[in-house]
Coordinates of C-alpha atoms (C1' of nucleotides) in Angstrom, one line a residue:
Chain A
X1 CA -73.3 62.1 -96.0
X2 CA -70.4 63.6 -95.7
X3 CA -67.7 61.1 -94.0
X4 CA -65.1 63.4 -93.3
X5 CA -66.6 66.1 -91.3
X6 CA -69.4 64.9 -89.3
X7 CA -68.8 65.8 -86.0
X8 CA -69.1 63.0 -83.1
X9 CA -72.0 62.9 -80.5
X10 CA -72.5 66.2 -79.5
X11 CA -68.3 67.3 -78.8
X12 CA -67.3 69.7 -80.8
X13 CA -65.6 69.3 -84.4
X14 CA -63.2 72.1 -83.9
X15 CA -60.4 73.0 -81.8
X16 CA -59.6 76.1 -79.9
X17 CA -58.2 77.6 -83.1
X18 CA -61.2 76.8 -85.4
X19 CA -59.4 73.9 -87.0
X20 CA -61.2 71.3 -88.2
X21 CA -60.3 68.0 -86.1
X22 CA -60.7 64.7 -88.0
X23 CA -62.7 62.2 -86.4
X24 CA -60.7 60.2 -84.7
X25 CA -59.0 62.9 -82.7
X26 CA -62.9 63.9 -81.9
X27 CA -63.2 60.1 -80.3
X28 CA -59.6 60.9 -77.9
X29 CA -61.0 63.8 -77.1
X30 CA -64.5 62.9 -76.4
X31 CA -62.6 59.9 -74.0
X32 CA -59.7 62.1 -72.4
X33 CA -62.6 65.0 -71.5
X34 CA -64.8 62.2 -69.7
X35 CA -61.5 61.3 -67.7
X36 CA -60.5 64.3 -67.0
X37 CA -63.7 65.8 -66.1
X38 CA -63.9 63.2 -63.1
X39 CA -67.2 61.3 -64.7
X40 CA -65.3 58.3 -65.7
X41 CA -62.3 57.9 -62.9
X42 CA -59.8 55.5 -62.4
X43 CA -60.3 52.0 -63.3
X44 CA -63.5 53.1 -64.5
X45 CA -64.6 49.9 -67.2
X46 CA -65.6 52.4 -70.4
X47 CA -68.1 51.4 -72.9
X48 CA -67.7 49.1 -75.1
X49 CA -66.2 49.9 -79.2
X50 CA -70.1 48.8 -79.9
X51 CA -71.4 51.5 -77.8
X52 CA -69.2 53.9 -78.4
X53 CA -70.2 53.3 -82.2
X54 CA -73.6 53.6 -81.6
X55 CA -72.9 57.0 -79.1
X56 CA -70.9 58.7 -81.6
X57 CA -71.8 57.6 -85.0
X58 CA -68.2 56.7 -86.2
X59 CA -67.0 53.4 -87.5
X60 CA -65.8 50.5 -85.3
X61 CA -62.3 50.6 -86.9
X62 CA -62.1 54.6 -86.0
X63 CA -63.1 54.0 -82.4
X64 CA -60.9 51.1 -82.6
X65 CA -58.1 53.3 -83.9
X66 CA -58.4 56.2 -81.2
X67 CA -59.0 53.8 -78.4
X68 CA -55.5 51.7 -79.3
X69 CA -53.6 55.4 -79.4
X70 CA -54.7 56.0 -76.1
X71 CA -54.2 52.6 -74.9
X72 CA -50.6 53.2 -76.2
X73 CA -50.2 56.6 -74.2
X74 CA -50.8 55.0 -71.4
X75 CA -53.7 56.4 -70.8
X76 CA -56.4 53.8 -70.9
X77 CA -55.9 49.9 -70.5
X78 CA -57.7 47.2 -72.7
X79 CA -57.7 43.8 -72.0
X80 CA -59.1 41.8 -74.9
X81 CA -62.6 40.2 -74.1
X82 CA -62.7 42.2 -70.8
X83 CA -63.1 45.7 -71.9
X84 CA -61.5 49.3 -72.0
X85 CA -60.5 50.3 -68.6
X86 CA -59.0 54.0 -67.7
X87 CA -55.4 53.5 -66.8
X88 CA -54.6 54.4 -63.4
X89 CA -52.6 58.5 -63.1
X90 CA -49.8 57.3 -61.1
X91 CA -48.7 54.9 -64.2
X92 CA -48.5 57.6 -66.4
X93 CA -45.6 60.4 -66.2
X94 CA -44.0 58.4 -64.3
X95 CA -40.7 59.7 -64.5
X96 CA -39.0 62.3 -62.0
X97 CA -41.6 62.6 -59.4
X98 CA -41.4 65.7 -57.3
X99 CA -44.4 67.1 -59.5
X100 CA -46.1 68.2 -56.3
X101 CA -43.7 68.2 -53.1
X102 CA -46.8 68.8 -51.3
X103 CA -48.4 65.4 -51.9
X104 CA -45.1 63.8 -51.7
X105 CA -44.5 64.6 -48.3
X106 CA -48.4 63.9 -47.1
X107 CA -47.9 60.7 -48.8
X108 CA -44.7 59.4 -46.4
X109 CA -46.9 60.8 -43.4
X110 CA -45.1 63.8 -42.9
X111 CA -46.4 67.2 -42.0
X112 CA -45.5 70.0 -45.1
X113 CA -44.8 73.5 -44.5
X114 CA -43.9 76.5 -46.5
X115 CA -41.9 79.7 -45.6
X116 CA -42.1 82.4 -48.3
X117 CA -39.2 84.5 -48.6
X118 CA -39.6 86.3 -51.8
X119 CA -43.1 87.8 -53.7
X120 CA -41.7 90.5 -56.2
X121 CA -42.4 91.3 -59.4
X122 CA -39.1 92.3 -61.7
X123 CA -38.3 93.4 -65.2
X124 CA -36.1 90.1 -66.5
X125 CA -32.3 91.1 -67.5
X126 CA -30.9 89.6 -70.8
X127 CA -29.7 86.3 -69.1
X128 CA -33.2 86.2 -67.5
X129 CA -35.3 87.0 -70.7
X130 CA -33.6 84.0 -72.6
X131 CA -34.3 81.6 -69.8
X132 CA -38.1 82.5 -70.1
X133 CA -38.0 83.5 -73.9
X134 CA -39.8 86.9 -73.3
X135 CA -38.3 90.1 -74.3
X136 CA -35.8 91.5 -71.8
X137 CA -37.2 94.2 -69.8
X138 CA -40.3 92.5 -69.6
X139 CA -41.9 92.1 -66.1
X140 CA -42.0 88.8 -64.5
X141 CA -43.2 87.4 -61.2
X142 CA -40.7 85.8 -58.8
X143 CA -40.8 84.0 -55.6
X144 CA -38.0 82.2 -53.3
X145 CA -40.1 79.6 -50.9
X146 CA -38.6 77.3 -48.4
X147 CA -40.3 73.8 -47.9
X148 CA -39.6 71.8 -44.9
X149 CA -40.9 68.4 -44.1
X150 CA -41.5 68.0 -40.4
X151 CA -39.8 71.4 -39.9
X152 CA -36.9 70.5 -41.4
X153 CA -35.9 72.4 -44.9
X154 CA -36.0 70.3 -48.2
X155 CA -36.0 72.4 -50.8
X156 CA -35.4 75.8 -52.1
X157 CA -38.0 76.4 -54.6
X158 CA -36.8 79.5 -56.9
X159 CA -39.1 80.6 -59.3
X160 CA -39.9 82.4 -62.0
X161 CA -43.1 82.9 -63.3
X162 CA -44.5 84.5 -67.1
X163 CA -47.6 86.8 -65.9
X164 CA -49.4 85.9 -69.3
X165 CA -49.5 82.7 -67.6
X166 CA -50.6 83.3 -64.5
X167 CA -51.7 86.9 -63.9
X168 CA -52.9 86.5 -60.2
X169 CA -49.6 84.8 -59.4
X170 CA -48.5 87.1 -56.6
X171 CA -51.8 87.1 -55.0
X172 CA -51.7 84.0 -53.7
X173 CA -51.0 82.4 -50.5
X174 CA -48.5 80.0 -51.3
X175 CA -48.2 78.9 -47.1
X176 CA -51.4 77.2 -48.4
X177 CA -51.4 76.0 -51.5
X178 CA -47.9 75.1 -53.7
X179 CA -47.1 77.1 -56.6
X180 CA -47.3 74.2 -58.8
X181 CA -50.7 73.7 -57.7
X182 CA -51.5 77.3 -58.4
X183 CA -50.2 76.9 -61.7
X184 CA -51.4 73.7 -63.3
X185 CA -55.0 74.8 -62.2
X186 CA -54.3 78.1 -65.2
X187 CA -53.5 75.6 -67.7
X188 CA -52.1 72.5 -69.4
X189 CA -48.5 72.0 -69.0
X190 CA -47.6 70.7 -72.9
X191 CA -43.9 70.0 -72.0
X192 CA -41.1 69.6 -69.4
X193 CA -37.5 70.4 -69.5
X194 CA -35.2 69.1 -66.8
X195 CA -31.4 69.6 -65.9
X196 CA -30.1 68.1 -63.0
X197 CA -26.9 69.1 -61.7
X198 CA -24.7 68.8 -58.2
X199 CA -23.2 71.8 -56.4
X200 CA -21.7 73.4 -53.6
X201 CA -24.0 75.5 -51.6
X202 CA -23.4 79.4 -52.1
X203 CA -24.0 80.6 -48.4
X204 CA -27.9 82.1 -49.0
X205 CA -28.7 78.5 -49.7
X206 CA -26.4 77.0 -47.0
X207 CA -28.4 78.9 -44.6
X208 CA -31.7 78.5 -45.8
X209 CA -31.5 74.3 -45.9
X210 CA -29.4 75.0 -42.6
X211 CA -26.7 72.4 -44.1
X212 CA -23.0 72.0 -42.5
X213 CA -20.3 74.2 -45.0
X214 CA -19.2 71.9 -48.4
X215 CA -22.6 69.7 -48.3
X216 CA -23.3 69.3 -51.8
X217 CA -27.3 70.4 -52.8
X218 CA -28.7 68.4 -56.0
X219 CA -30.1 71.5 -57.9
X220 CA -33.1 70.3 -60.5
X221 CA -33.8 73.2 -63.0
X222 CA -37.0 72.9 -64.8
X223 CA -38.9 74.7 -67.2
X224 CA -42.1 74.0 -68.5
X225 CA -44.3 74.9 -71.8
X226 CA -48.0 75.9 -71.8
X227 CA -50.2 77.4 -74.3
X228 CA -47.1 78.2 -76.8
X229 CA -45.0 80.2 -74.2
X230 CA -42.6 79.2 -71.2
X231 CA -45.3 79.0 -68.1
X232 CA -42.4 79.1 -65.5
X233 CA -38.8 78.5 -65.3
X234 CA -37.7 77.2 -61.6
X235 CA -34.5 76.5 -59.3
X236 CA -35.3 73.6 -57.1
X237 CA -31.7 72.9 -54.7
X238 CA -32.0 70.2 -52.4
X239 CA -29.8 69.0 -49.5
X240 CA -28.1 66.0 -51.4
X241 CA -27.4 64.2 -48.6
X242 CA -30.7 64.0 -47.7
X243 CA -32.6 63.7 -51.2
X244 CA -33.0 61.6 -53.7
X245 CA -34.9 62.0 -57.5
X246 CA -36.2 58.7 -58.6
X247 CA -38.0 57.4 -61.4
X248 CA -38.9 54.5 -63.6
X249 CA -40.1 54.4 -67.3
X250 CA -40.8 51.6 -69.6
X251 CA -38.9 51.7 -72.6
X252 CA -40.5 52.4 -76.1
X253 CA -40.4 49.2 -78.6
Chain B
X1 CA -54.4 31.3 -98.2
X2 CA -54.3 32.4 -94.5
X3 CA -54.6 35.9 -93.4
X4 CA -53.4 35.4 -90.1
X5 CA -50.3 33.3 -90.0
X6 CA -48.3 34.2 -93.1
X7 CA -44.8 35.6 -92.6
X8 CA -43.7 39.2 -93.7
X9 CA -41.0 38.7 -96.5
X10 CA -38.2 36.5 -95.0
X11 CA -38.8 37.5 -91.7
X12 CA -39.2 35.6 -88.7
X13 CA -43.0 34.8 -88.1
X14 CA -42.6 33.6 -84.5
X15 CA -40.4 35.4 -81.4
X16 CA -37.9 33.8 -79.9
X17 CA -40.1 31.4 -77.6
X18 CA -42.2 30.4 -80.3
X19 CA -45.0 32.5 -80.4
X20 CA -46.8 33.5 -83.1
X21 CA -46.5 37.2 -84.1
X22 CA -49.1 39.5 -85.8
X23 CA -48.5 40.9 -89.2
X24 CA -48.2 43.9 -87.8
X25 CA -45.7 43.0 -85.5
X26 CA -43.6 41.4 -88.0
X27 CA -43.8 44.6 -89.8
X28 CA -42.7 46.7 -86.6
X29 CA -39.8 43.9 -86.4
X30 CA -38.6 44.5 -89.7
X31 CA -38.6 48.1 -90.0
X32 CA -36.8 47.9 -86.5
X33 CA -34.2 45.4 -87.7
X34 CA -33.1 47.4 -90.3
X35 CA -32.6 50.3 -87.7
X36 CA -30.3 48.9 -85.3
X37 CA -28.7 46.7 -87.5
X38 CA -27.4 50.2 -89.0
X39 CA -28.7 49.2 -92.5
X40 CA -31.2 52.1 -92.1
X41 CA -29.4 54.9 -90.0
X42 CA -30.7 58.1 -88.8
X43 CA -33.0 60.1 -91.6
X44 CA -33.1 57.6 -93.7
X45 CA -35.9 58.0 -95.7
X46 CA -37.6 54.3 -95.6
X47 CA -39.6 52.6 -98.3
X48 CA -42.6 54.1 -98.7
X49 CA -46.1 52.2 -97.7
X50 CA -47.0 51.3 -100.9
X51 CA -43.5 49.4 -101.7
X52 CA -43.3 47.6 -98.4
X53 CA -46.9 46.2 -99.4
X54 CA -45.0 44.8 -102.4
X55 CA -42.0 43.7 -99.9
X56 CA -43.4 42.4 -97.1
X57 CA -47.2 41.1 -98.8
X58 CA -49.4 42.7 -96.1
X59 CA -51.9 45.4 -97.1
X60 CA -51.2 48.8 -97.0
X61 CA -53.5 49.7 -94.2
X62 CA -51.3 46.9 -91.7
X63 CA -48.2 48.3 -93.0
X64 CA -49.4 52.3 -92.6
X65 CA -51.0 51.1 -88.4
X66 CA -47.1 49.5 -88.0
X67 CA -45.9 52.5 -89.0
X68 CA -48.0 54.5 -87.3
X69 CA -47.3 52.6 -84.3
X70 CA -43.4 53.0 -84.8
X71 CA -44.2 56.8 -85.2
X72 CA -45.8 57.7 -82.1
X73 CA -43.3 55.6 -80.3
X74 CA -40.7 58.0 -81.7
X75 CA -39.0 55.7 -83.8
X76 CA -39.8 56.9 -87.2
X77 CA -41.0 60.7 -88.4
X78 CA -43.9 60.6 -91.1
X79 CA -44.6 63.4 -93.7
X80 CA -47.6 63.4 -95.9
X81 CA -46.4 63.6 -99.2
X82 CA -42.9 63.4 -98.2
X83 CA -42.4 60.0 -96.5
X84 CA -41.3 58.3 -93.6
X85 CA -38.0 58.5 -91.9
X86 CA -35.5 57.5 -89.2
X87 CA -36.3 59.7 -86.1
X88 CA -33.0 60.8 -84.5
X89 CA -32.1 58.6 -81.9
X90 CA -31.7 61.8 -79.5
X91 CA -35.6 62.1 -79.8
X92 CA -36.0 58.9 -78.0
X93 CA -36.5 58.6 -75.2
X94 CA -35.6 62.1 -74.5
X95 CA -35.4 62.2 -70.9
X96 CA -32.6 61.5 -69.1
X97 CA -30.0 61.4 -71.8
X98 CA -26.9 59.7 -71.1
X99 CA -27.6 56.2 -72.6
X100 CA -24.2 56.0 -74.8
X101 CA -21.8 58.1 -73.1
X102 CA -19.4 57.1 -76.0
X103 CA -22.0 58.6 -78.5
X104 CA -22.2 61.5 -76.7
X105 CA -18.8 62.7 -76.6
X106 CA -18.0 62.0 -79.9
X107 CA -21.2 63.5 -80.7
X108 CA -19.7 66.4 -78.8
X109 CA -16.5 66.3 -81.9
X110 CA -14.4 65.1 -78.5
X111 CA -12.4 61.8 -77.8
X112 CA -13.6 59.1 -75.2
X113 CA -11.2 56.7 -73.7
X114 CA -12.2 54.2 -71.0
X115 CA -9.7 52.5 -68.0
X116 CA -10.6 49.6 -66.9
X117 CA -10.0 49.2 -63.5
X118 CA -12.3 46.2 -62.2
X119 CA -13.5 43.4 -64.6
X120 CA -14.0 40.3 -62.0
X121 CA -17.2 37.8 -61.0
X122 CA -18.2 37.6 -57.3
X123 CA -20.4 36.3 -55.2
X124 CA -23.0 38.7 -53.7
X125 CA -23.7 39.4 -50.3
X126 CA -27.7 39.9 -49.2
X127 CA -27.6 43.9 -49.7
X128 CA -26.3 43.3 -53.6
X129 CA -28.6 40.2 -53.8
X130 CA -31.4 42.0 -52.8
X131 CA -30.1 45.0 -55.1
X132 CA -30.0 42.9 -58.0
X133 CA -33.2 40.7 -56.8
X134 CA -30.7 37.1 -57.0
X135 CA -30.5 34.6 -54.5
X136 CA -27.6 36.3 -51.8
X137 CA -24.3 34.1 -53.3
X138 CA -25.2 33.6 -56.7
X139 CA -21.9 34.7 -58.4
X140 CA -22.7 37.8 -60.5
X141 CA -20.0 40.2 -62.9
X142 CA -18.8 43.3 -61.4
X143 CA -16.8 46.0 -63.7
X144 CA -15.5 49.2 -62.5
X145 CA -14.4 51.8 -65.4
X146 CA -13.3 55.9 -65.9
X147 CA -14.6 57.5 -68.9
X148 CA -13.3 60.3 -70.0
X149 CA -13.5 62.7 -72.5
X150 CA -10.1 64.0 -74.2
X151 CA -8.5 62.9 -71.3
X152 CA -10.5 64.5 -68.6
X153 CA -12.3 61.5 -66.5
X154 CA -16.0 62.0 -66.8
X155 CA -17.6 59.1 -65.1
X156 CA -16.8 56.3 -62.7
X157 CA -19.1 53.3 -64.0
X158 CA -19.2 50.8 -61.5
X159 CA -21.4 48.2 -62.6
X160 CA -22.8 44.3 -61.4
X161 CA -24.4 42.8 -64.3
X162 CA -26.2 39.5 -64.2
X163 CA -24.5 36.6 -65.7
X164 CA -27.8 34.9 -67.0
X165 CA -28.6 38.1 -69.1
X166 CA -24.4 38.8 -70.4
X167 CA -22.8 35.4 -70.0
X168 CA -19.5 36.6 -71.9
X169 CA -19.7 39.8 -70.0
X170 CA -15.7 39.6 -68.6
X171 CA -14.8 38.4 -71.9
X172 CA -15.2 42.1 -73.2
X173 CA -12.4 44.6 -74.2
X174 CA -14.4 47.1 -72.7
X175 CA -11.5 50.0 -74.1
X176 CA -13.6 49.2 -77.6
X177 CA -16.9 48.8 -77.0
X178 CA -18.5 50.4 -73.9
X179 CA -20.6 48.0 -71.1
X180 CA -23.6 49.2 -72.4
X181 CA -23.3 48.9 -75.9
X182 CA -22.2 45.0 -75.3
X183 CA -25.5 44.8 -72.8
X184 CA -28.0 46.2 -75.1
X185 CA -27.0 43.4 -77.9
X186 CA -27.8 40.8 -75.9
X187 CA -31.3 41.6 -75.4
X188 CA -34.1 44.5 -75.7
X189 CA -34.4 46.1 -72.6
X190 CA -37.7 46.6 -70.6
X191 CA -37.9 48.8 -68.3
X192 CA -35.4 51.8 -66.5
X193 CA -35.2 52.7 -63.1
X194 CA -32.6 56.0 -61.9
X195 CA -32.1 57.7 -58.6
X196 CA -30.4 60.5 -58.7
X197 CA -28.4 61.5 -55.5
X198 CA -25.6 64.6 -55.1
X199 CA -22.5 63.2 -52.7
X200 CA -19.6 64.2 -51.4
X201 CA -16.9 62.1 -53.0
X202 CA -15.0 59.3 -50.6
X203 CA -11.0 59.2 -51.3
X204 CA -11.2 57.0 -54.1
X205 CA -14.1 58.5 -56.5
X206 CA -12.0 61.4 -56.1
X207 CA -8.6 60.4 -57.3
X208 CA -10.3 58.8 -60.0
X209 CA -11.9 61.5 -60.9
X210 CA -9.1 63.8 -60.6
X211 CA -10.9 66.3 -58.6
X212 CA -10.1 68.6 -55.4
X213 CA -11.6 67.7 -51.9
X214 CA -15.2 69.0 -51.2
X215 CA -16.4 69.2 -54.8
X216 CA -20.1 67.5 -55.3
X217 CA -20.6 64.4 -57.3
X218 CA -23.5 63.5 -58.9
X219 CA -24.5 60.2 -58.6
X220 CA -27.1 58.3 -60.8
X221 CA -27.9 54.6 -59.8
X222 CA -29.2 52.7 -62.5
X223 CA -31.3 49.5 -62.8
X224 CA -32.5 47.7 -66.1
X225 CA -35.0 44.9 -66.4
X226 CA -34.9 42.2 -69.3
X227 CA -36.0 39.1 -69.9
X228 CA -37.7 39.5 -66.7
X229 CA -35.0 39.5 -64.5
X230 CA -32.6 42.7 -63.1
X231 CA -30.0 42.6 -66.2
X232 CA -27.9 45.1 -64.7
X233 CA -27.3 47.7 -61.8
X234 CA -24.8 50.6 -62.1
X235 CA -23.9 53.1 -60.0
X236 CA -22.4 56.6 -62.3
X237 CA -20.7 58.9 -60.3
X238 CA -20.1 62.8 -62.1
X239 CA -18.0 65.1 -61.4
X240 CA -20.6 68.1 -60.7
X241 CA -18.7 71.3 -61.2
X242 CA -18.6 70.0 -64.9
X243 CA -21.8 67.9 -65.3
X244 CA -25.1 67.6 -65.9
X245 CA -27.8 65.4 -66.9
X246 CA -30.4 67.0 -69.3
X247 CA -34.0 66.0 -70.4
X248 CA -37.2 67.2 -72.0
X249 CA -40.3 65.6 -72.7
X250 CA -43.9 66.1 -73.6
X251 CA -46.5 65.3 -70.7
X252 CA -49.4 63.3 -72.3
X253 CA -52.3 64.6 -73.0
Chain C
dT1 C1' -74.2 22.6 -55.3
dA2 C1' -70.8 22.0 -58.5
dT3 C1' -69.1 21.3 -63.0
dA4 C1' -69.2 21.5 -67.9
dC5 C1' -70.6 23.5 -71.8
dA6 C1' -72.6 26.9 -74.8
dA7 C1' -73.6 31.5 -76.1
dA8 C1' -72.8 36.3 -76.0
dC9 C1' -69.8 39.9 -75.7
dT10 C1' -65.4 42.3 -76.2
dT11 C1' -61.1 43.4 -78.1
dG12 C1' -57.4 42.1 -81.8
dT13 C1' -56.0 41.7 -86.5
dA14 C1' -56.2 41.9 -91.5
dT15 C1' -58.0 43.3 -95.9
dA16 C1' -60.1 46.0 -99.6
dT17 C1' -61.9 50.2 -101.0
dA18 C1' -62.4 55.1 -101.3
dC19 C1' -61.2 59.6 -101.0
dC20 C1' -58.4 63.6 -98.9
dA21 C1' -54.2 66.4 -98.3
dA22 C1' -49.4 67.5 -98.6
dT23 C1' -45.3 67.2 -101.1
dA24 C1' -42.2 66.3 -105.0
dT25 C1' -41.4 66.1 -109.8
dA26 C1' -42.1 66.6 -114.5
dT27 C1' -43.9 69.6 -118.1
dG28 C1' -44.6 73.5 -120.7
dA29 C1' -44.8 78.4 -121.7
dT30 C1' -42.5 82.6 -121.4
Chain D
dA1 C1' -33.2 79.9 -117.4
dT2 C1' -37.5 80.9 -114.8
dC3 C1' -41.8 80.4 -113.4
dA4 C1' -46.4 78.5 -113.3
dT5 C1' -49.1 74.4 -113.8
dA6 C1' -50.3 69.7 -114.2
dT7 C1' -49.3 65.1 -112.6
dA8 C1' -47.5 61.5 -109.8
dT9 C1' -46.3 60.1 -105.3
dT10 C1' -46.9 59.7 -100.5
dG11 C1' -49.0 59.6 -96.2
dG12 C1' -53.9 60.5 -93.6
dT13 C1' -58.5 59.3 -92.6
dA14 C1' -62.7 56.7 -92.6
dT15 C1' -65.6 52.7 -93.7
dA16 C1' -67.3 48.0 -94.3
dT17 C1' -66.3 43.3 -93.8
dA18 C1' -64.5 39.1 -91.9
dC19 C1' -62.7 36.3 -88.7
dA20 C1' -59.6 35.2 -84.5
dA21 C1' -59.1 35.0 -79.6
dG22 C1' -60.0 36.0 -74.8
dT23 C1' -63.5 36.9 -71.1
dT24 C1' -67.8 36.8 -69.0
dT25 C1' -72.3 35.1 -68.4
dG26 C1' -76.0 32.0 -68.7
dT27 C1' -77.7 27.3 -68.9
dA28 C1' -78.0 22.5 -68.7
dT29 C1' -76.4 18.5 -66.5
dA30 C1' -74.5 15.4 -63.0

DNA sequence: TATACAAACTTGTATATACCAATATATGAT
DNA sequence: ATCATATATTGGTATATACAAGTTTGTATA
């Protein structure tokens, strides 16, 4: 038998692509679709290396292997002579919340609301099509959306959107769910680019966060990578008086 | 002889309270050694597995899981065929740059000059004590610097540092070496915590900053942990108009 | 019932072996 | 000198084996 090409269980021993994935990859995978599917949640004690062995036919030392790298990305916890334990989501990525405003605001008990200025589609100017790496002249969507908490503005949310990604984009009802919601349902995000800068309010904004003239507004651009191509590219200003970006990270080695 | 408990080369089998390390930690320690002491600097192309099996004694399948380990942390880059080398130190921890602001600018081919305003040990009321988690009067080092970059002031640095984790801390010429450099020597830090604020800037950040009334600042407070205690907290106020923190990093899995 | 001890289970570490895959280098022919 | 080929080097993956070390569970004893 063949020890480098037997596929695990019943997953599958090819990628999207048709590559051939090597049989530890097929263990993390096998693990991070269980997790992900919502059969093993958090905290969840998963089996054991000798079950898993005896599940998917690969060596102790392989499961071994792909457990520790997951262990390592955080996303499982192992605790020797306990067990293997799924790590808990709010541990990982923990860095820069303000991945969903929505929850964040629910979570301190406050009541969220969206106003939606802007739902346009545009072709992208030069400056535009560098920012989301498409070809200039290409059509993109855009919206401008106003998020209060408890009626009270906290962010401008200025965003552009690659309709590749999300095709239906401008069809949604964004009073209801979040953009960001809308768009991590079409696909996994594979990398984030942050710049943080503070500024003076241009007057559109001043009005739209209803701030006093000279306030300064923390702007937060981010752009994010899916599937090979830039997913979105956004403008998030907030009243800086009144915000604050946090986050904590443990430090590699 | 003993699998277990034999040293790697003439490194250090035990950490500094004594406890035994793993093989494979020694090896991790080694290869890490060599990178900050400078011996091994960036793209360095490191011994290859099978000579550190003759170096260090372990087998080739501890030394390739160390350097595995080191290479999904970042630390090193691996090439099949090619070998393994010193990651850029940009490529760690990638978000939130702004770890050596002295690296940076001359990174930038500019000059960086520091003032030192402040260097003096107080004792801290309950809002620092509680900011720094010490008992509220324990003495603790405060330092307040201007950073700038070919003359231009690029950050006020006001910092309280711990005196258990930097006992020499006001013996520094911090115009040579910057706070930070002389904090991470004295011990690996654990964990990061920011908060990132825009403000308007009093009278005083303002003159020291050179800038006109009404300009934002950006402010990013700063905590490290080490040794299990708070080794430092530092507030860094930016000029906004001319600033901004950047960072990018890949969401896991 | 409570405690002590033993056994079973689980992860952690280390080695030896085997072969695969990508890269770099030496060699030889043209 | 150039190009193609063979060879050596280097990291990648997978397995089998052995033992260490921490946790849980079961059992016997006081």
């Amino acid at each position: 038998m063949n020890k480098r090409t037997r596929a695990v269980g019943f997953g599958n021993a090819t990628d999207a692509d048709g590559i051939a994935l090597s049989l530890g990859q097929q263990v993390r995978n096998y693990v991070l679709q269980k997790i992900d599917s919502g059969e093993w949640p958090e905290g969840t004690r998963i089996p054991s290396e000798a079950q898993l062995v005896e599940q998917l036919g690969a060596s102790r030392m392989t499961i071994h292997i792909a457990l520790r790298d997951l262990s390592a990305a955080g996303v499982l916890m192992r605790k020797q002579g306990a067990g293997t334990f799924v790590a808990p989501r709010s541990s990982q990525s923990t860095f820069l919340e303000l991945r969903n405003i929505h929850a964040e605001i629910e979570a301190r008990g406050n009541r969220h609301t969206t106003d939606v200025h802007v739902m346009e589609a545009i072709n992208c100017d030069l400056s535009l099509a560098t920012e989301m790496n498409v070809v200039p002249g290409s059509t993109v969507f855009h919206s401008l959306l106003v998020h209060r908490e408890n009626g009270r503005p906290l962010q401008i949310e200025d965003r552009y959107v690659n309709p590749l990604f999300a095709p239906d984009y401008l069809e949604q009802d964004f009073t209801r769910i979040t953009p960001n919601e809308h768009l991590m349902a079409m696909g996994p995000l594979k990398e984030v680019e942050h710049v943080i800068q503070a500024v003076t309010a241009d007057e559109q904004s001043r009005a739209l966060l209803e701030m006093q003239p000279g306030e300064p507004l923390l702007l937060l651009r981010r752009r994010t990578w899916s599937r090979g191509l830039i997913a979105t590219s956004a403008r998030l200003l907030h009243p800086g008086t009144r915000f604050s970006l946090a986050g904590r990270m443990t430090v590699p080695h």
